[in-house]
Amino acid sequence: EIVLTQSPGTLSLSPGERATLSCRASQSLANKYLAWYQQRPGQAPRLLIYGASSRATGIPDRFSGSGSGTDFTLTISRLEPDDFAVYYCQQYGGSLLYTFGQGTRLEIK
Amino acid sequence: QVQLQESGPGLVKSSETLSLTCAVSGGSITNDNWWSWVRQSPGKGLEWIGEIHPIRGTNYNPSLKSRVTISQDKSKNQFSLKLDSVTAADTAVYYCTKNAAWCLDYWGRGTLVTVSS
Protein backbone atom coordinates (compact mmCIF):
# COMPACT_ATOMS: atom_id res chain seq x y z
CA GLU A 1 0.00 0.00 0.00
CA ILE A 2 1.31 3.41 -0.97
CA VAL A 3 1.40 5.94 1.87
CA LEU A 4 1.17 9.67 1.20
CA THR A 5 2.80 12.06 3.66
CA GLN A 6 1.89 15.73 3.47
CA SER A 7 3.93 18.59 4.87
CA PRO A 8 3.73 20.83 6.65
CA GLY A 9 0.84 19.84 8.86
CA THR A 10 -0.14 23.47 9.24
CA LEU A 11 0.95 26.43 7.14
CA SER A 12 0.36 29.98 8.37
CA LEU A 13 0.43 32.66 5.69
CA SER A 14 -1.17 35.99 4.85
CA PRO A 15 -3.46 36.83 1.92
CA GLY A 16 -1.42 37.68 -1.16
CA GLU A 17 1.43 35.37 -0.20
CA ARG A 18 2.50 32.23 -2.02
CA ALA A 19 1.74 28.81 -0.55
CA THR A 20 3.73 25.67 -1.26
CA LEU A 21 2.33 22.35 -0.05
CA SER A 22 4.17 19.06 -0.30
CA CYS A 23 3.00 15.48 -0.80
CA ARG A 24 5.50 12.64 -0.66
CA ALA A 25 4.65 9.08 -1.71
CA SER A 26 6.24 5.99 -0.20
CA GLN A 27 6.66 4.55 -3.70
CA SER A 28 7.03 6.14 -7.11
CA LEU A 29 3.74 7.13 -8.78
CA ALA A 30 2.82 7.73 -12.36
CA ASN A 31 1.93 11.40 -12.60
CA LYS A 32 -1.56 10.69 -13.83
CA TYR A 33 -2.37 9.02 -10.53
CA LEU A 34 -1.88 12.05 -8.24
CA ALA A 35 -4.65 14.53 -7.39
CA TRP A 36 -5.19 17.42 -4.98
CA TYR A 37 -8.36 18.50 -3.17
CA GLN A 38 -9.43 21.52 -1.14
CA GLN A 39 -11.79 21.14 1.79
CA ARG A 40 -13.35 24.16 3.45
CA PRO A 41 -14.97 23.81 6.89
CA GLY A 42 -18.29 22.00 6.72
CA GLN A 43 -17.92 21.22 3.02
CA ALA A 44 -16.99 18.22 0.94
CA PRO A 45 -13.57 18.02 -0.65
CA ARG A 46 -13.31 19.74 -4.04
CA LEU A 47 -11.06 18.46 -6.81
CA LEU A 48 -8.39 21.03 -7.69
CA ILE A 49 -5.69 19.18 -9.61
CA TYR A 50 -5.59 15.80 -11.34
CA GLY A 51 -2.81 14.07 -13.21
CA ALA A 52 -0.39 15.93 -10.91
CA SER A 53 -0.64 19.19 -12.89
CA SER A 54 -3.99 19.54 -14.68
CA ARG A 55 -6.50 21.95 -13.17
CA ALA A 56 -10.04 20.71 -12.72
CA THR A 57 -12.93 22.57 -14.31
CA GLY A 58 -13.44 26.04 -12.86
CA ILE A 59 -10.23 26.07 -10.80
CA PRO A 60 -8.38 29.39 -11.09
CA ASP A 61 -4.86 29.45 -12.49
CA ARG A 62 -3.55 30.59 -9.11
CA PHE A 63 -3.54 26.88 -8.30
CA SER A 64 -0.85 24.76 -9.89
CA GLY A 65 0.48 21.27 -9.36
CA SER A 66 3.89 19.86 -10.14
CA GLY A 67 6.21 17.00 -9.34
CA SER A 68 6.92 13.45 -10.32
CA GLY A 69 7.99 10.13 -8.89
CA THR A 70 7.56 10.42 -5.14
CA ASP A 71 7.51 14.20 -4.65
CA PHE A 72 4.58 16.39 -5.62
CA THR A 73 3.74 20.02 -4.88
CA LEU A 74 0.62 22.14 -4.86
CA THR A 75 1.33 25.86 -5.24
CA ILE A 76 -1.13 28.67 -4.69
CA SER A 77 0.47 31.75 -6.19
CA ARG A 78 -1.45 34.56 -4.43
CA LEU A 79 -3.58 33.55 -1.50
CA GLU A 80 -7.12 34.83 -1.31
CA PRO A 81 -9.31 34.62 1.81
CA ASP A 82 -11.29 31.66 0.43
CA ASP A 83 -8.10 29.64 -0.04
CA PHE A 84 -7.60 29.11 3.68
CA ALA A 85 -8.73 25.52 4.07
CA VAL A 86 -7.39 21.99 4.36
CA TYR A 87 -5.67 20.44 1.32
CA TYR A 88 -5.34 16.73 0.61
CA CYS A 89 -3.34 14.82 -1.93
CA GLN A 90 -4.67 11.50 -3.24
CA GLN A 91 -3.12 8.68 -5.21
CA TYR A 92 -4.67 5.93 -7.26
CA GLY A 93 -3.32 2.42 -7.42
CA GLY A 94 -2.71 -0.81 -5.60
CA SER A 95 -5.29 -2.92 -3.85
CA LEU A 96 -6.65 0.06 -1.93
CA LEU A 97 -7.16 2.01 -5.20
CA TYR A 98 -7.62 5.46 -3.65
CA THR A 99 -5.56 6.68 -0.68
CA PHE A 100 -5.27 10.16 0.75
CA GLY A 101 -2.63 12.09 2.61
CA GLN A 102 -3.38 13.30 6.10
CA GLY A 103 -3.89 16.88 4.95
CA THR A 104 -2.24 20.29 5.28
CA ARG A 105 -4.17 23.02 7.07
CA LEU A 106 -3.61 26.42 5.50
CA GLU A 107 -4.46 29.09 8.04
CA ILE A 108 -4.42 32.87 8.08
CA LYS A 109 -1.37 34.31 9.80
CA GLN B 1 -23.27 19.18 -14.07
CA VAL B 2 -23.50 16.05 -11.99
CA GLN B 3 -24.95 16.41 -8.50
CA LEU B 4 -24.94 13.78 -5.78
CA GLN B 5 -27.00 13.65 -2.60
CA GLU B 6 -26.51 11.20 0.24
CA SER B 7 -29.40 10.09 2.43
CA GLY B 8 -29.95 7.67 5.26
CA PRO B 9 -30.18 7.38 9.05
CA GLY B 10 -27.88 9.64 11.00
CA LEU B 11 -27.79 7.26 13.96
CA VAL B 12 -27.09 3.54 13.84
CA LYS B 13 -26.76 1.18 16.77
CA SER B 14 -23.59 -0.74 17.32
CA SER B 15 -23.51 -4.18 15.62
CA GLU B 16 -26.27 -3.18 13.20
CA THR B 17 -26.06 -2.31 9.48
CA LEU B 18 -25.40 1.17 8.16
CA SER B 19 -27.36 1.87 4.97
CA LEU B 20 -26.95 4.94 2.79
CA THR B 21 -28.17 5.93 -0.64
CA CYS B 22 -26.70 8.36 -3.15
CA ALA B 23 -29.10 9.98 -5.59
CA VAL B 24 -27.45 11.16 -8.80
CA SER B 25 -28.78 13.98 -10.98
CA GLY B 26 -27.35 15.61 -14.08
CA GLY B 27 -25.92 12.31 -15.27
CA SER B 28 -26.75 8.64 -15.53
CA ILE B 29 -25.16 5.98 -13.35
CA THR B 30 -25.46 3.62 -16.32
CA ASN B 31 -22.80 5.59 -18.21
CA ASP B 32 -19.30 4.14 -18.48
CA ASN B 33 -18.26 5.51 -15.12
CA TRP B 34 -17.30 4.39 -11.64
CA TRP B 35 -19.01 5.73 -8.51
CA SER B 36 -17.48 5.63 -5.04
CA TRP B 37 -18.14 5.97 -1.34
CA VAL B 38 -15.61 7.77 0.85
CA ARG B 39 -15.78 8.47 4.56
CA GLN B 40 -14.08 10.96 6.83
CA SER B 41 -13.57 10.62 10.54
CA PRO B 42 -11.34 12.67 12.83
CA GLY B 43 -9.22 9.67 13.65
CA LYS B 44 -8.57 8.32 10.16
CA GLY B 45 -8.97 11.22 7.77
CA LEU B 46 -10.34 10.44 4.32
CA GLU B 47 -10.87 6.77 3.64
CA TRP B 48 -12.05 5.24 0.37
CA ILE B 49 -14.65 2.54 0.98
CA GLY B 50 -15.37 1.15 -2.46
CA GLU B 51 -16.71 1.75 -5.96
CA ILE B 52 -19.23 0.42 -8.43
CA HIS B 53 -19.53 0.41 -12.23
CA PRO B 54 -22.73 -0.38 -14.12
CA ILE B 55 -21.02 -3.19 -16.03
CA ARG B 56 -17.66 -3.93 -14.48
CA GLY B 57 -18.88 -4.55 -10.96
CA THR B 58 -17.41 -3.47 -7.64
CA ASN B 59 -14.10 -2.93 -5.89
CA TYR B 60 -13.73 -2.56 -2.14
CA ASN B 61 -11.19 -1.35 0.37
CA PRO B 62 -9.54 -4.59 1.58
CA SER B 63 -9.84 -3.49 5.22
CA LEU B 64 -13.63 -3.16 4.89
CA LYS B 65 -14.36 -5.74 2.22
CA SER B 66 -15.85 -8.34 4.56
CA ARG B 67 -18.49 -5.88 5.78
CA VAL B 68 -19.26 -3.72 2.72
CA THR B 69 -21.75 -4.04 -0.10
CA ILE B 70 -22.21 -1.37 -2.77
CA SER B 71 -25.12 -1.78 -5.15
CA GLN B 72 -26.97 0.27 -7.73
CA ASP B 73 -30.58 0.92 -8.70
CA LYS B 74 -30.55 1.97 -12.34
CA SER B 75 -34.27 2.68 -12.40
CA LYS B 76 -33.82 5.31 -9.67
CA ASN B 77 -30.39 6.51 -10.85
CA GLN B 78 -28.87 5.90 -7.45
CA PHE B 79 -26.34 3.69 -5.74
CA SER B 80 -26.14 2.48 -2.18
CA LEU B 81 -23.79 1.50 0.61
CA LYS B 82 -24.32 -1.14 3.27
CA LEU B 83 -21.80 -1.60 6.07
CA ASP B 84 -22.45 -4.50 8.43
CA SER B 85 -21.63 -4.94 12.10
CA VAL B 86 -20.79 -1.31 12.73
CA THR B 87 -18.84 -0.07 15.73
CA ALA B 88 -17.97 3.38 17.06
CA ALA B 89 -14.99 3.37 14.69
CA ASP B 90 -17.45 3.62 11.79
CA THR B 91 -18.74 6.98 12.99
CA ALA B 92 -17.89 9.38 10.18
CA VAL B 93 -19.16 11.69 7.49
CA TYR B 94 -19.96 9.55 4.46
CA TYR B 95 -19.60 10.97 0.95
CA CYS B 96 -20.64 9.57 -2.39
CA THR B 97 -18.57 10.58 -5.37
CA LYS B 98 -18.26 10.27 -9.11
CA ASN B 99 -14.93 8.90 -10.28
CA ALA B 100 -12.93 10.50 -13.09
CA ALA B 101 -9.45 9.88 -14.46
CA TRP B 102 -7.95 8.28 -11.33
CA CYS B 103 -9.53 10.92 -9.10
CA LEU B 104 -12.92 11.84 -7.64
CA ASP B 105 -14.36 14.81 -9.48
CA TYR B 106 -17.82 15.29 -8.01
CA TRP B 107 -18.78 14.84 -4.37
CA GLY B 108 -22.03 14.89 -2.47
CA ARG B 109 -22.31 17.19 0.54
CA GLY B 110 -21.84 14.28 2.90
CA THR B 111 -23.94 12.82 5.68
CA LEU B 112 -22.87 12.26 9.26
CA VAL B 113 -23.49 8.79 10.62
CA THR B 114 -23.01 8.24 14.33
CA VAL B 115 -22.79 4.73 15.77
CA SER B 116 -24.27 4.49 19.24
CA SER B 117 -23.87 1.81 21.81
CSV table of C-alpha atoms in Angstrom, one decimal:
chain,number,residue,atom,x,y,z
A,1,GLU,CA,0.0,0.0,0.0
A,2,ILE,CA,1.3,3.4,-1.0
A,3,VAL,CA,1.4,5.9,1.9
A,4,LEU,CA,1.2,9.7,1.2
A,5,THR,CA,2.8,12.1,3.7
A,6,GLN,CA,1.9,15.7,3.5
A,7,SER,CA,3.9,18.6,4.9
A,8,PRO,CA,3.7,20.8,6.6
A,9,GLY,CA,0.8,19.8,8.9
A,10,THR,CA,-0.1,23.5,9.2
A,11,LEU,CA,1.0,26.4,7.1
A,12,SER,CA,0.4,30.0,8.4
A,13,LEU,CA,0.4,32.7,5.7
A,14,SER,CA,-1.2,36.0,4.8
A,15,PRO,CA,-3.5,36.8,1.9
A,16,GLY,CA,-1.4,37.7,-1.2
A,17,GLU,CA,1.4,35.4,-0.2
A,18,ARG,CA,2.5,32.2,-2.0
A,19,ALA,CA,1.7,28.8,-0.5
A,20,THR,CA,3.7,25.7,-1.3
A,21,LEU,CA,2.3,22.4,-0.1
A,22,SER,CA,4.2,19.1,-0.3
A,23,CYS,CA,3.0,15.5,-0.8
A,24,ARG,CA,5.5,12.6,-0.7
A,25,ALA,CA,4.6,9.1,-1.7
A,26,SER,CA,6.2,6.0,-0.2
A,27,GLN,CA,6.7,4.6,-3.7
A,28,SER,CA,7.0,6.1,-7.1
A,29,LEU,CA,3.7,7.1,-8.8
A,30,ALA,CA,2.8,7.7,-12.4
A,31,ASN,CA,1.9,11.4,-12.6
A,32,LYS,CA,-1.6,10.7,-13.8
A,33,TYR,CA,-2.4,9.0,-10.5
A,34,LEU,CA,-1.9,12.1,-8.2
A,35,ALA,CA,-4.6,14.5,-7.4
A,36,TRP,CA,-5.2,17.4,-5.0
A,37,TYR,CA,-8.4,18.5,-3.2
A,38,GLN,CA,-9.4,21.5,-1.1
A,39,GLN,CA,-11.8,21.1,1.8
A,40,ARG,CA,-13.4,24.2,3.4
A,41,PRO,CA,-15.0,23.8,6.9
A,42,GLY,CA,-18.3,22.0,6.7
A,43,GLN,CA,-17.9,21.2,3.0
A,44,ALA,CA,-17.0,18.2,0.9
A,45,PRO,CA,-13.6,18.0,-0.6
A,46,ARG,CA,-13.3,19.7,-4.0
A,47,LEU,CA,-11.1,18.5,-6.8
A,48,LEU,CA,-8.4,21.0,-7.7
A,49,ILE,CA,-5.7,19.2,-9.6
A,50,TYR,CA,-5.6,15.8,-11.3
A,51,GLY,CA,-2.8,14.1,-13.2
A,52,ALA,CA,-0.4,15.9,-10.9
A,53,SER,CA,-0.6,19.2,-12.9
A,54,SER,CA,-4.0,19.5,-14.7
A,55,ARG,CA,-6.5,21.9,-13.2
A,56,ALA,CA,-10.0,20.7,-12.7
A,57,THR,CA,-12.9,22.6,-14.3
A,58,GLY,CA,-13.4,26.0,-12.9
A,59,ILE,CA,-10.2,26.1,-10.8
A,60,PRO,CA,-8.4,29.4,-11.1
A,61,ASP,CA,-4.9,29.4,-12.5
A,62,ARG,CA,-3.5,30.6,-9.1
A,63,PHE,CA,-3.5,26.9,-8.3
A,64,SER,CA,-0.8,24.8,-9.9
A,65,GLY,CA,0.5,21.3,-9.4
A,66,SER,CA,3.9,19.9,-10.1
A,67,GLY,CA,6.2,17.0,-9.3
A,68,SER,CA,6.9,13.4,-10.3
A,69,GLY,CA,8.0,10.1,-8.9
A,70,THR,CA,7.6,10.4,-5.1
A,71,ASP,CA,7.5,14.2,-4.6
A,72,PHE,CA,4.6,16.4,-5.6
A,73,THR,CA,3.7,20.0,-4.9
A,74,LEU,CA,0.6,22.1,-4.9
A,75,THR,CA,1.3,25.9,-5.2
A,76,ILE,CA,-1.1,28.7,-4.7
A,77,SER,CA,0.5,31.8,-6.2
A,78,ARG,CA,-1.4,34.6,-4.4
A,79,LEU,CA,-3.6,33.6,-1.5
A,80,GLU,CA,-7.1,34.8,-1.3
A,81,PRO,CA,-9.3,34.6,1.8
A,82,ASP,CA,-11.3,31.7,0.4
A,83,ASP,CA,-8.1,29.6,0.0
A,84,PHE,CA,-7.6,29.1,3.7
A,85,ALA,CA,-8.7,25.5,4.1
A,86,VAL,CA,-7.4,22.0,4.4
A,87,TYR,CA,-5.7,20.4,1.3
A,88,TYR,CA,-5.3,16.7,0.6
A,89,CYS,CA,-3.3,14.8,-1.9
A,90,GLN,CA,-4.7,11.5,-3.2
A,91,GLN,CA,-3.1,8.7,-5.2
A,92,TYR,CA,-4.7,5.9,-7.3
A,93,GLY,CA,-3.3,2.4,-7.4
A,94,GLY,CA,-2.7,-0.8,-5.6
A,95,SER,CA,-5.3,-2.9,-3.8
A,96,LEU,CA,-6.6,0.1,-1.9
A,97,LEU,CA,-7.2,2.0,-5.2
A,98,TYR,CA,-7.6,5.5,-3.6
A,99,THR,CA,-5.6,6.7,-0.7
A,100,PHE,CA,-5.3,10.2,0.8
A,101,GLY,CA,-2.6,12.1,2.6
A,102,GLN,CA,-3.4,13.3,6.1
A,103,GLY,CA,-3.9,16.9,4.9
A,104,THR,CA,-2.2,20.3,5.3
A,105,ARG,CA,-4.2,23.0,7.1
A,106,LEU,CA,-3.6,26.4,5.5
A,107,GLU,CA,-4.5,29.1,8.0
A,108,ILE,CA,-4.4,32.9,8.1
A,109,LYS,CA,-1.4,34.3,9.8
B,1,GLN,CA,-23.3,19.2,-14.1
B,2,VAL,CA,-23.5,16.1,-12.0
B,3,GLN,CA,-24.9,16.4,-8.5
B,4,LEU,CA,-24.9,13.8,-5.8
B,5,GLN,CA,-27.0,13.6,-2.6
B,6,GLU,CA,-26.5,11.2,0.2
B,7,SER,CA,-29.4,10.1,2.4
B,8,GLY,CA,-30.0,7.7,5.3
B,9,PRO,CA,-30.2,7.4,9.0
B,10,GLY,CA,-27.9,9.6,11.0
B,11,LEU,CA,-27.8,7.3,14.0
B,12,VAL,CA,-27.1,3.5,13.8
B,13,LYS,CA,-26.8,1.2,16.8
B,14,SER,CA,-23.6,-0.7,17.3
B,15,SER,CA,-23.5,-4.2,15.6
B,16,GLU,CA,-26.3,-3.2,13.2
B,17,THR,CA,-26.1,-2.3,9.5
B,18,LEU,CA,-25.4,1.2,8.2
B,19,SER,CA,-27.4,1.9,5.0
B,20,LEU,CA,-27.0,4.9,2.8
B,21,THR,CA,-28.2,5.9,-0.6
B,22,CYS,CA,-26.7,8.4,-3.2
B,23,ALA,CA,-29.1,10.0,-5.6
B,24,VAL,CA,-27.4,11.2,-8.8
B,25,SER,CA,-28.8,14.0,-11.0
B,26,GLY,CA,-27.4,15.6,-14.1
B,27,GLY,CA,-25.9,12.3,-15.3
B,28,SER,CA,-26.7,8.6,-15.5
B,29,ILE,CA,-25.2,6.0,-13.4
B,30,THR,CA,-25.5,3.6,-16.3
B,31,ASN,CA,-22.8,5.6,-18.2
B,32,ASP,CA,-19.3,4.1,-18.5
B,33,ASN,CA,-18.3,5.5,-15.1
B,34,TRP,CA,-17.3,4.4,-11.6
B,35,TRP,CA,-19.0,5.7,-8.5
B,36,SER,CA,-17.5,5.6,-5.0
B,37,TRP,CA,-18.1,6.0,-1.3
B,38,VAL,CA,-15.6,7.8,0.8
B,39,ARG,CA,-15.8,8.5,4.6
B,40,GLN,CA,-14.1,11.0,6.8
B,41,SER,CA,-13.6,10.6,10.5
B,42,PRO,CA,-11.3,12.7,12.8
B,43,GLY,CA,-9.2,9.7,13.6
B,44,LYS,CA,-8.6,8.3,10.2
B,45,GLY,CA,-9.0,11.2,7.8
B,46,LEU,CA,-10.3,10.4,4.3
B,47,GLU,CA,-10.9,6.8,3.6
B,48,TRP,CA,-12.0,5.2,0.4
B,49,ILE,CA,-14.7,2.5,1.0
B,50,GLY,CA,-15.4,1.2,-2.5
B,51,GLU,CA,-16.7,1.7,-6.0
B,52,ILE,CA,-19.2,0.4,-8.4
B,53,HIS,CA,-19.5,0.4,-12.2
B,54,PRO,CA,-22.7,-0.4,-14.1
B,55,ILE,CA,-21.0,-3.2,-16.0
B,56,ARG,CA,-17.7,-3.9,-14.5
B,57,GLY,CA,-18.9,-4.5,-11.0
B,58,THR,CA,-17.4,-3.5,-7.6
B,59,ASN,CA,-14.1,-2.9,-5.9
B,60,TYR,CA,-13.7,-2.6,-2.1
B,61,ASN,CA,-11.2,-1.4,0.4
B,62,PRO,CA,-9.5,-4.6,1.6
B,63,SER,CA,-9.8,-3.5,5.2
B,64,LEU,CA,-13.6,-3.2,4.9
B,65,LYS,CA,-14.4,-5.7,2.2
B,66,SER,CA,-15.8,-8.3,4.6
B,67,ARG,CA,-18.5,-5.9,5.8
B,68,VAL,CA,-19.3,-3.7,2.7
B,69,THR,CA,-21.8,-4.0,-0.1
B,70,ILE,CA,-22.2,-1.4,-2.8
B,71,SER,CA,-25.1,-1.8,-5.1
B,72,GLN,CA,-27.0,0.3,-7.7
B,73,ASP,CA,-30.6,0.9,-8.7
B,74,LYS,CA,-30.5,2.0,-12.3
B,75,SER,CA,-34.3,2.7,-12.4
B,76,LYS,CA,-33.8,5.3,-9.7
B,77,ASN,CA,-30.4,6.5,-10.9
B,78,GLN,CA,-28.9,5.9,-7.4
B,79,PHE,CA,-26.3,3.7,-5.7
B,80,SER,CA,-26.1,2.5,-2.2
B,81,LEU,CA,-23.8,1.5,0.6
B,82,LYS,CA,-24.3,-1.1,3.3
B,83,LEU,CA,-21.8,-1.6,6.1
B,84,ASP,CA,-22.4,-4.5,8.4
B,85,SER,CA,-21.6,-4.9,12.1
B,86,VAL,CA,-20.8,-1.3,12.7
B,87,THR,CA,-18.8,-0.1,15.7
B,88,ALA,CA,-18.0,3.4,17.1
B,89,ALA,CA,-15.0,3.4,14.7
B,90,ASP,CA,-17.4,3.6,11.8
B,91,THR,CA,-18.7,7.0,13.0
B,92,ALA,CA,-17.9,9.4,10.2
B,93,VAL,CA,-19.2,11.7,7.5
B,94,TYR,CA,-20.0,9.5,4.5
B,95,TYR,CA,-19.6,11.0,1.0
B,96,CYS,CA,-20.6,9.6,-2.4
B,97,THR,CA,-18.6,10.6,-5.4
B,98,LYS,CA,-18.3,10.3,-9.1
B,99,ASN,CA,-14.9,8.9,-10.3
B,100,ALA,CA,-12.9,10.5,-13.1
B,101,ALA,CA,-9.5,9.9,-14.5
B,102,TRP,CA,-8.0,8.3,-11.3
B,103,CYS,CA,-9.5,10.9,-9.1
B,104,LEU,CA,-12.9,11.8,-7.6
B,105,ASP,CA,-14.4,14.8,-9.5
B,106,TYR,CA,-17.8,15.3,-8.0
B,107,TRP,CA,-18.8,14.8,-4.4
B,108,GLY,CA,-22.0,14.9,-2.5
B,109,ARG,CA,-22.3,17.2,0.5
B,110,GLY,CA,-21.8,14.3,2.9
B,111,THR,CA,-23.9,12.8,5.7
B,112,LEU,CA,-22.9,12.3,9.3
B,113,VAL,CA,-23.5,8.8,10.6
B,114,THR,CA,-23.0,8.2,14.3
B,115,VAL,CA,-22.8,4.7,15.8
B,116,SER,CA,-24.3,4.5,19.2
B,117,SER,CA,-23.9,1.8,21.8
